[in-house]
Amino acid sequence: MLDFSFAEIALIVVVAVLFIGPNELPVVIKTIGKAMRGMRGLMKEIRGIFDEISRESGLEEAERDVQHEITMIKGDDGKMYESYTHPLNPAKIAPPVAPEDVKND
């Protein structure tokens, strides 16, 4: 999130004590804390609303369908088969091996 060094935090504290005063500083810090908790709650609520909208609109289902279609390839016989490599992730996935193909040493 925010990346402050010790020197920056010390400078902020000194400026806050000078402008706000040592008596009012705890009240201001509590108020800022309440505001930040309120903002987190609001962001959580907004994220939940967007998640609900995406569920209702079927975006997750459409994404699954698109991902499935991406992994399919057309065979020589014209049928669609699931590929062993994913175009977005080119790492090779070993095809399943039939038990009769396994050599026992």
Coordinates of N, CA and C in Angstrom, one line a residue, residues 1 9 14 19 21-23 26 29 31 34 38 47 56 66-67 72 76 80 91-92 94 100-101:
M1 N 0.8 -1.2 0.0 CA 0.0 0.0 0.0 C 0.9 1.2 0.0
I9 N 7.7 9.2 8.3 CA 6.7 9.1 9.4 C 7.0 10.1 10.5
V14 N 5.9 15.2 13.5 CA 6.4 16.5 14.0 C 5.4 17.6 13.4
F19 N 1.1 21.6 14.1 CA -0.1 22.3 13.6 C -1.4 21.9 14.4
G21 N -1.4 20.2 17.5 CA -1.2 20.4 19.0 C -1.3 19.0 19.6
P22 N -0.5 18.9 20.7 CA -0.4 17.6 21.4 C -1.7 17.2 22.1
N23 N -2.6 18.1 22.4 CA -3.8 17.8 23.1 C -4.9 17.3 22.1
P26 N -4.6 13.0 19.6 CA -5.3 11.7 19.8 C -6.7 11.7 19.2
I29 N -6.3 11.5 15.4 CA -5.9 10.1 15.0 C -7.1 9.2 15.1
T31 N -10.2 10.0 14.7 CA -11.1 10.4 13.7 C -10.6 9.8 12.3
K34 N -11.3 6.1 12.2 CA -12.7 5.8 11.9 C -13.0 6.0 10.5
G38 N -14.3 3.2 7.8 CA -15.5 3.5 7.0 C -15.2 3.3 5.5
R47 N -17.1 -3.8 -3.7 CA -16.5 -5.0 -4.3 C -17.6 -6.1 -4.3
E56 N -24.6 -12.2 -11.7 CA -25.9 -12.1 -12.3 C -25.8 -12.0 -13.8
V66 N -15.1 -19.5 -22.5 CA -14.0 -19.0 -23.3 C -12.7 -19.7 -23.0
Q67 N -12.4 -19.9 -21.7 CA -11.2 -20.7 -21.4 C -11.3 -22.1 -21.9
M72 N -9.3 -26.0 -26.6 CA -9.8 -27.0 -27.6 C -9.0 -26.8 -28.9
D76 N -7.7 -33.8 -37.1 CA -7.7 -34.1 -38.5 C -9.1 -34.7 -38.9
M80 N -13.4 -31.7 -32.3 CA -12.7 -30.9 -31.4 C -12.2 -31.7 -30.2
A91 N 3.5 -23.8 -21.1 CA 4.1 -25.0 -20.4 C 3.5 -26.3 -20.9
K92 N 4.3 -27.2 -21.3 CA 3.8 -28.5 -21.8 C 3.2 -29.3 -20.6
A94 N 2.0 -33.1 -19.8 CA 2.2 -34.5 -20.3 C 0.8 -35.1 -20.5
E100 N -0.9 -49.9 -20.3 CA -0.1 -50.9 -21.1 C 1.1 -50.2 -21.7
D101 N 1.2 -48.9 -21.7 CA 2.4 -48.2 -22.3 C 3.5 -48.1 -21.3

